[in-house]
Short mmCIF file of C-alpha atoms and ligand atoms in Angstrom, two decimals:
data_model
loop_
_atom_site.label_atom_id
_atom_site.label_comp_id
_atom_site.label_asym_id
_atom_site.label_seq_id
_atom_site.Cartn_x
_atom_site.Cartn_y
_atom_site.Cartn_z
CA UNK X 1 17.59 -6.14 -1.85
CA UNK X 2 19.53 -8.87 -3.13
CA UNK X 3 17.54 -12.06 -2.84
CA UNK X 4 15.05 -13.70 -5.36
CA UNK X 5 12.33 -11.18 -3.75
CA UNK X 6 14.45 -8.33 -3.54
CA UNK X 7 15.36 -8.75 -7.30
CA UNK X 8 11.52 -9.32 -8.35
CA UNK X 9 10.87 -5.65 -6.65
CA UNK X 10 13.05 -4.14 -8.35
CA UNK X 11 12.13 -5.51 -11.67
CA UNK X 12 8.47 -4.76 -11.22
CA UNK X 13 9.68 -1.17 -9.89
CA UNK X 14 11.55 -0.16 -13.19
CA UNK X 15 8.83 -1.40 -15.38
CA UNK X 16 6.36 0.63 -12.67
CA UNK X 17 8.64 3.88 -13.46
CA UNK X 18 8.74 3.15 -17.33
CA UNK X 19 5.07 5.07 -17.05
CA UNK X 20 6.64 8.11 -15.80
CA UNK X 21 6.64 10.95 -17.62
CA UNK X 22 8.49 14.26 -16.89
CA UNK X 23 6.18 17.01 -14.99
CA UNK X 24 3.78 14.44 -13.74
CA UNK X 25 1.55 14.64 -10.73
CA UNK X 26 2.81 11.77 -8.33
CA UNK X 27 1.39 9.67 -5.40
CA UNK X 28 4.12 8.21 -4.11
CA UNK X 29 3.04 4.46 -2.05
CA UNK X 30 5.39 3.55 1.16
CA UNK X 31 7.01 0.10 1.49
CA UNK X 32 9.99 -1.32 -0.14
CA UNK X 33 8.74 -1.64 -3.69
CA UNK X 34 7.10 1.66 -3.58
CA UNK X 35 10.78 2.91 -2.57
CA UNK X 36 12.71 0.69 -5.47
CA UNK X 37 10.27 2.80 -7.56
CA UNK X 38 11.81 6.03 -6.15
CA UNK X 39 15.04 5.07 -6.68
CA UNK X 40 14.58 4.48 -9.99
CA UNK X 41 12.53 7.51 -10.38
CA UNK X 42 15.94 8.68 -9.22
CA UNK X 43 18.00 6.77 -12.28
CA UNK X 44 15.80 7.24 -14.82
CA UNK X 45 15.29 11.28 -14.67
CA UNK X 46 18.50 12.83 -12.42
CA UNK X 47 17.15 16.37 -12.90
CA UNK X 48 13.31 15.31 -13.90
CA UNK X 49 10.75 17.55 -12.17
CA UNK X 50 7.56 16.24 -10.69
CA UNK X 51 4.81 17.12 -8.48
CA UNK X 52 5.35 14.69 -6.04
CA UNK X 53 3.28 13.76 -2.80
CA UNK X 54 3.86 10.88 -0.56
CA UNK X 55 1.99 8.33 1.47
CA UNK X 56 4.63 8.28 4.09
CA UNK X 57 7.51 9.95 5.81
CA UNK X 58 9.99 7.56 5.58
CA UNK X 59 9.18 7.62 1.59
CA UNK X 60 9.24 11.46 1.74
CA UNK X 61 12.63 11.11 3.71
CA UNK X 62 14.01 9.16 1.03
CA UNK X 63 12.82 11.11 -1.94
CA UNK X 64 14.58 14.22 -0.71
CA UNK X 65 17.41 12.51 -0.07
CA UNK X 66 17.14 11.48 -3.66
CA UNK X 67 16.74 15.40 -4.87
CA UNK X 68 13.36 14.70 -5.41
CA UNK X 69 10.89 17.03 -3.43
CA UNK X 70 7.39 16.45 -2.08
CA UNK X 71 5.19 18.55 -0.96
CA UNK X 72 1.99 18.48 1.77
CA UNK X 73 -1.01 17.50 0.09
CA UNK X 74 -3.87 20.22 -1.25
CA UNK X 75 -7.20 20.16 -1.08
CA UNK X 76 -7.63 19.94 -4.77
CA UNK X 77 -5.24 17.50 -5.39
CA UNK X 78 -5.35 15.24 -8.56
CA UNK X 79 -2.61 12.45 -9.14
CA UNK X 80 -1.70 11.11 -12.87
CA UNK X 81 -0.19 7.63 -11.25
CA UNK X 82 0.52 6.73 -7.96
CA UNK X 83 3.38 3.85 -8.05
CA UNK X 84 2.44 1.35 -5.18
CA UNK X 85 3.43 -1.93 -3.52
CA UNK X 86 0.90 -4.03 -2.13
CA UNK X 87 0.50 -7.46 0.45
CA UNK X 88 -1.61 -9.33 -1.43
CA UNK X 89 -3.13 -8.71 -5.15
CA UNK X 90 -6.37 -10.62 -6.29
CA UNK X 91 -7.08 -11.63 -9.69
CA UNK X 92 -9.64 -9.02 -9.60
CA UNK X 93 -6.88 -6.35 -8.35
CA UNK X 94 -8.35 -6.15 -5.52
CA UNK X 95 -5.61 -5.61 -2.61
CA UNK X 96 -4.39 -5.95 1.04
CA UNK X 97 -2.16 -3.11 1.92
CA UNK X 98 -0.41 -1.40 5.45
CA UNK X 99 2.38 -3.81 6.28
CA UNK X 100 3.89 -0.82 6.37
CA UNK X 101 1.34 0.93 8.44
CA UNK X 102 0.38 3.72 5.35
CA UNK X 103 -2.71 2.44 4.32
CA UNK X 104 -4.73 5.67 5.12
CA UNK X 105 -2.35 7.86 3.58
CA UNK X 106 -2.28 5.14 0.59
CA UNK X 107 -5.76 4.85 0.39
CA UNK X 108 -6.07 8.74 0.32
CA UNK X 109 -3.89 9.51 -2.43
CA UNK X 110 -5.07 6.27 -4.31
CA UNK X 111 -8.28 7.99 -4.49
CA UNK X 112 -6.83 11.20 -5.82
CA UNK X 113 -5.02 9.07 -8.69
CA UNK X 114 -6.14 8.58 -12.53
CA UNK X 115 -3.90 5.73 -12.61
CA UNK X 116 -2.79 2.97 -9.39
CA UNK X 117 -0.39 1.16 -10.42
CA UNK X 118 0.79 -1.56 -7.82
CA UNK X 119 4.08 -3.33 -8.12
CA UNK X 120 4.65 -6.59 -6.53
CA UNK X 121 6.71 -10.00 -6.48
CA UNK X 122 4.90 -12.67 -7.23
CA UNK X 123 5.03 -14.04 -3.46
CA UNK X 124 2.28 -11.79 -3.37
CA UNK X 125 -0.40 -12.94 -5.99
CA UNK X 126 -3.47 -14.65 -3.96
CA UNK X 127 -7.07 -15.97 -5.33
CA UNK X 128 -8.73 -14.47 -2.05
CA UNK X 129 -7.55 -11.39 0.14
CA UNK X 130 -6.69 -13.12 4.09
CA UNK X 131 -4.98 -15.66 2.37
CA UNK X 132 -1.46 -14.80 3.13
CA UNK X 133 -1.48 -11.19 4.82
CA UNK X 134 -3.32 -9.96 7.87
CA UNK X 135 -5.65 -7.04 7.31
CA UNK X 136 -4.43 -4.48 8.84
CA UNK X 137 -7.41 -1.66 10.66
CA UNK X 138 -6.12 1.71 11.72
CA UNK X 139 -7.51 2.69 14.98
CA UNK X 140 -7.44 5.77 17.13
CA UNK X 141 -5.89 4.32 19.99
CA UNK X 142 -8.45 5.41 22.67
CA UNK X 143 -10.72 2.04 20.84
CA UNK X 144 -7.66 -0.20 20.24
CA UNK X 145 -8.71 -2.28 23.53
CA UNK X 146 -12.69 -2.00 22.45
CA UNK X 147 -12.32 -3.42 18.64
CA UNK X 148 -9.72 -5.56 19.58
CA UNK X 149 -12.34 -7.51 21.76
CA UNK X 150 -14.42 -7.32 19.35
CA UNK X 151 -12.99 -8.51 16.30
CA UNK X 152 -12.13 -11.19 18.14
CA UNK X 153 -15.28 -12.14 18.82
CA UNK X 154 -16.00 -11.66 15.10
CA UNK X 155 -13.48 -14.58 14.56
CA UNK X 156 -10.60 -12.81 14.01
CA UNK X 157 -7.18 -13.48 15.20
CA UNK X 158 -6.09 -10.03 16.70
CA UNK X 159 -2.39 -9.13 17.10
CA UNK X 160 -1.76 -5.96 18.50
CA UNK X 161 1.25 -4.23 16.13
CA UNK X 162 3.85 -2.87 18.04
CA UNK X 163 7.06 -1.46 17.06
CA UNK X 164 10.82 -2.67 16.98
CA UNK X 165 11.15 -1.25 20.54
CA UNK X 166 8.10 -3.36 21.85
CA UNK X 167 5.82 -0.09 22.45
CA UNK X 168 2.61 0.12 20.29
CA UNK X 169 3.49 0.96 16.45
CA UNK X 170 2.35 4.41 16.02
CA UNK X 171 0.87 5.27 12.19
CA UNK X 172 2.10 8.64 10.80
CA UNK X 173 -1.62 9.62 12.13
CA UNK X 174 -0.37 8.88 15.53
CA UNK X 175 -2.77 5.87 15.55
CA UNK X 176 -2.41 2.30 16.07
CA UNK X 177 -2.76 -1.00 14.33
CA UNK X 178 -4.42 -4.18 14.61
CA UNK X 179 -3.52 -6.28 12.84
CA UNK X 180 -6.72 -8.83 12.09
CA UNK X 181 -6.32 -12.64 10.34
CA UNK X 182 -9.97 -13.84 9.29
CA UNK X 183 -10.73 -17.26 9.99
CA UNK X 184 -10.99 -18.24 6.10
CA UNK X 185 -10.25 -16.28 2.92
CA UNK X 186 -12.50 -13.22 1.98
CA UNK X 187 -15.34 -14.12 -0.27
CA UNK X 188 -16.35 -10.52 -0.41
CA UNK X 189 -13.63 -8.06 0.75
CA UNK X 190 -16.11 -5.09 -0.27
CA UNK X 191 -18.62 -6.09 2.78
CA UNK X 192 -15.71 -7.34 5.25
CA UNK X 193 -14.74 -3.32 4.22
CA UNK X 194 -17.69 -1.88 4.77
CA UNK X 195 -18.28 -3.60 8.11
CA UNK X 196 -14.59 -3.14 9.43
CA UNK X 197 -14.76 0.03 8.61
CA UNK X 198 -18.31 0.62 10.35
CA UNK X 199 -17.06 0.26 13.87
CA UNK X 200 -16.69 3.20 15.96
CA UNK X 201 -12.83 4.09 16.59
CA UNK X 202 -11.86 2.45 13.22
CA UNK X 203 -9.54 4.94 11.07
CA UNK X 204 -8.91 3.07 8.21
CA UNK X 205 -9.03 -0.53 6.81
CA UNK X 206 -6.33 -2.14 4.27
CA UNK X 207 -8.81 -3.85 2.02
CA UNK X 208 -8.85 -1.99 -1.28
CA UNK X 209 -11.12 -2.89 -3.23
CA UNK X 210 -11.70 -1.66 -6.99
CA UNK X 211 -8.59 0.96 -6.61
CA UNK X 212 -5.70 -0.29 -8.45
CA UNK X 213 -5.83 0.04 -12.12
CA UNK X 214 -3.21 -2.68 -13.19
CA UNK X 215 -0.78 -4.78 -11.35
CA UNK X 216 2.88 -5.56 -12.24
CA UNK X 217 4.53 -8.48 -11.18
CA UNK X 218 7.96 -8.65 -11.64
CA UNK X 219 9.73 -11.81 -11.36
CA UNK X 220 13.94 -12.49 -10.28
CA UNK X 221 14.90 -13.74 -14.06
CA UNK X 222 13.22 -10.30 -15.50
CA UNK X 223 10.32 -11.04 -16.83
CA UNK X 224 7.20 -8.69 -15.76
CA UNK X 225 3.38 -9.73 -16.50
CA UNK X 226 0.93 -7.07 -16.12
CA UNK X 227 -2.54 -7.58 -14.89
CA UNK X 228 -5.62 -5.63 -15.48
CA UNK X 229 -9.05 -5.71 -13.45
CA UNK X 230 -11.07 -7.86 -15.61
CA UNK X 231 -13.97 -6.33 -17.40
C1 A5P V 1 2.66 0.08 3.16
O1 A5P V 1 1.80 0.50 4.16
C2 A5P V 1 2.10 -1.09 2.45
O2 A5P V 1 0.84 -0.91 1.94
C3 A5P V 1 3.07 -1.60 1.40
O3 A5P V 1 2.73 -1.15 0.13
C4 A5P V 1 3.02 -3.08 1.44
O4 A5P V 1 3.24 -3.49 2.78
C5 A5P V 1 4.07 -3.71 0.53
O5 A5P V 1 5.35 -3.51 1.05
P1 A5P V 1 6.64 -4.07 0.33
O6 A5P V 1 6.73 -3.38 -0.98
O7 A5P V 1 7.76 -3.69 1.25
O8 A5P V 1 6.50 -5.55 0.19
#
């Protein structure tokens, strides 16, 4: 990650890890910031122990490779932070997240955590969710065809995700993705939520609302502002 993005990431990453503490219970997010984060997980604590769980394989995969080890998740799991990236961060911290096809496993352990903390480069900072990013909806793939027709008749642009070998992008859950672009901005992601979410054969939706618990945006010269959900 060299570029002017790249170097944001990582600066919003380290400040992201300066919360860690030795011991802690982890949720580890999937995406490149969420793997800067691991990385300097990595740096900052060479032998550190954690309780680690992860949103994603390819974030588990790197973590080991890293020395750090995750387990499967438990039923009475409890996270203190889970270090995050995100697509799009409101004001509000209200977020758009699975351009890296996670957000159910995100969304999960987000739950689980005391703390979300979402790192992000300032390309990412929008007044209304659907401004920049697509909303991604996990379906079971039996549906895809189904709510595909349907959103579209909703007024959503529909694009069908598929993967770098042109076959349909399979989720960790072995589900697929469309990937949905509402005709304007949200004015109230929590209803476009609920009612995404309502339709039969939809797994998961990447609006989350009233999760994160403060935002970091890290910028290429180094500086870092920190956002809280407004009172
Ligand atoms: C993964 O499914 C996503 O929610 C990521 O957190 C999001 O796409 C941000 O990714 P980057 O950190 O790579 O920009």
């Amino acid at each position: 990650m060299e570029d002017d993005e790249g170097r944001a990431k990582q600066v919003a990453a380290r400040r992201g890890v300066e919360r860690v503490r030795e011991g802690m219970r982890l949720a580890l997010g999937t995406g490149s910031t969420a793997a800067a984060a691991v990385r300097a997980i990595h740096e900052r604590f060479p032998n550190g122990s954690f309780d680690c769980v992860s949103s994603s394989r390819a974030t588990e995969d790197l973590a080991r490779t890293l020395g750090i080890s995750v387990r499967p998740l438990k039923s009475d799991d409890r996270f203190d932070l889970m270090l995050d990236g995100a697509d799009e961060v409101t004001p509000n911290l209200d977020l758009t997240k699975g351009g890296g096809g996670a957000l159910l496993r995100e969304k999960l352990l987000a739950r689980l955590s005391h703390e979300v903390v979402i790192m992000v480069d300032p390309s990412k900072l929008v007044d209304r969710l659907g401004t920049k990013a697509p909303i991604p909806v996990e379906t079971v793939p039996f549906a895809r065809t189904v709510l595909a027709h349907r959103f579209e008749h909703d007024g959503y642009r529909v694009r069908h995700r598929l993967g770098p070998d042109g076959r349909p992008y399979l989720t960790d859950n072995g589900n697929e993705i469309l990937d949905l672009t509402p005709p304007r901005p949200l004015d109230d992601p929590a209803a476009t939520l609920a009612t995404l979410s309502g339709a039969t054969g939809v797994v998961e939706v990447g609006l989350f609302v009233g999760l994160a618990t403060l935002a970091i945006v890290g910028y290429p010269d180094g500086r870092v502002e920190e956002r809280t959900r407004p009172a």
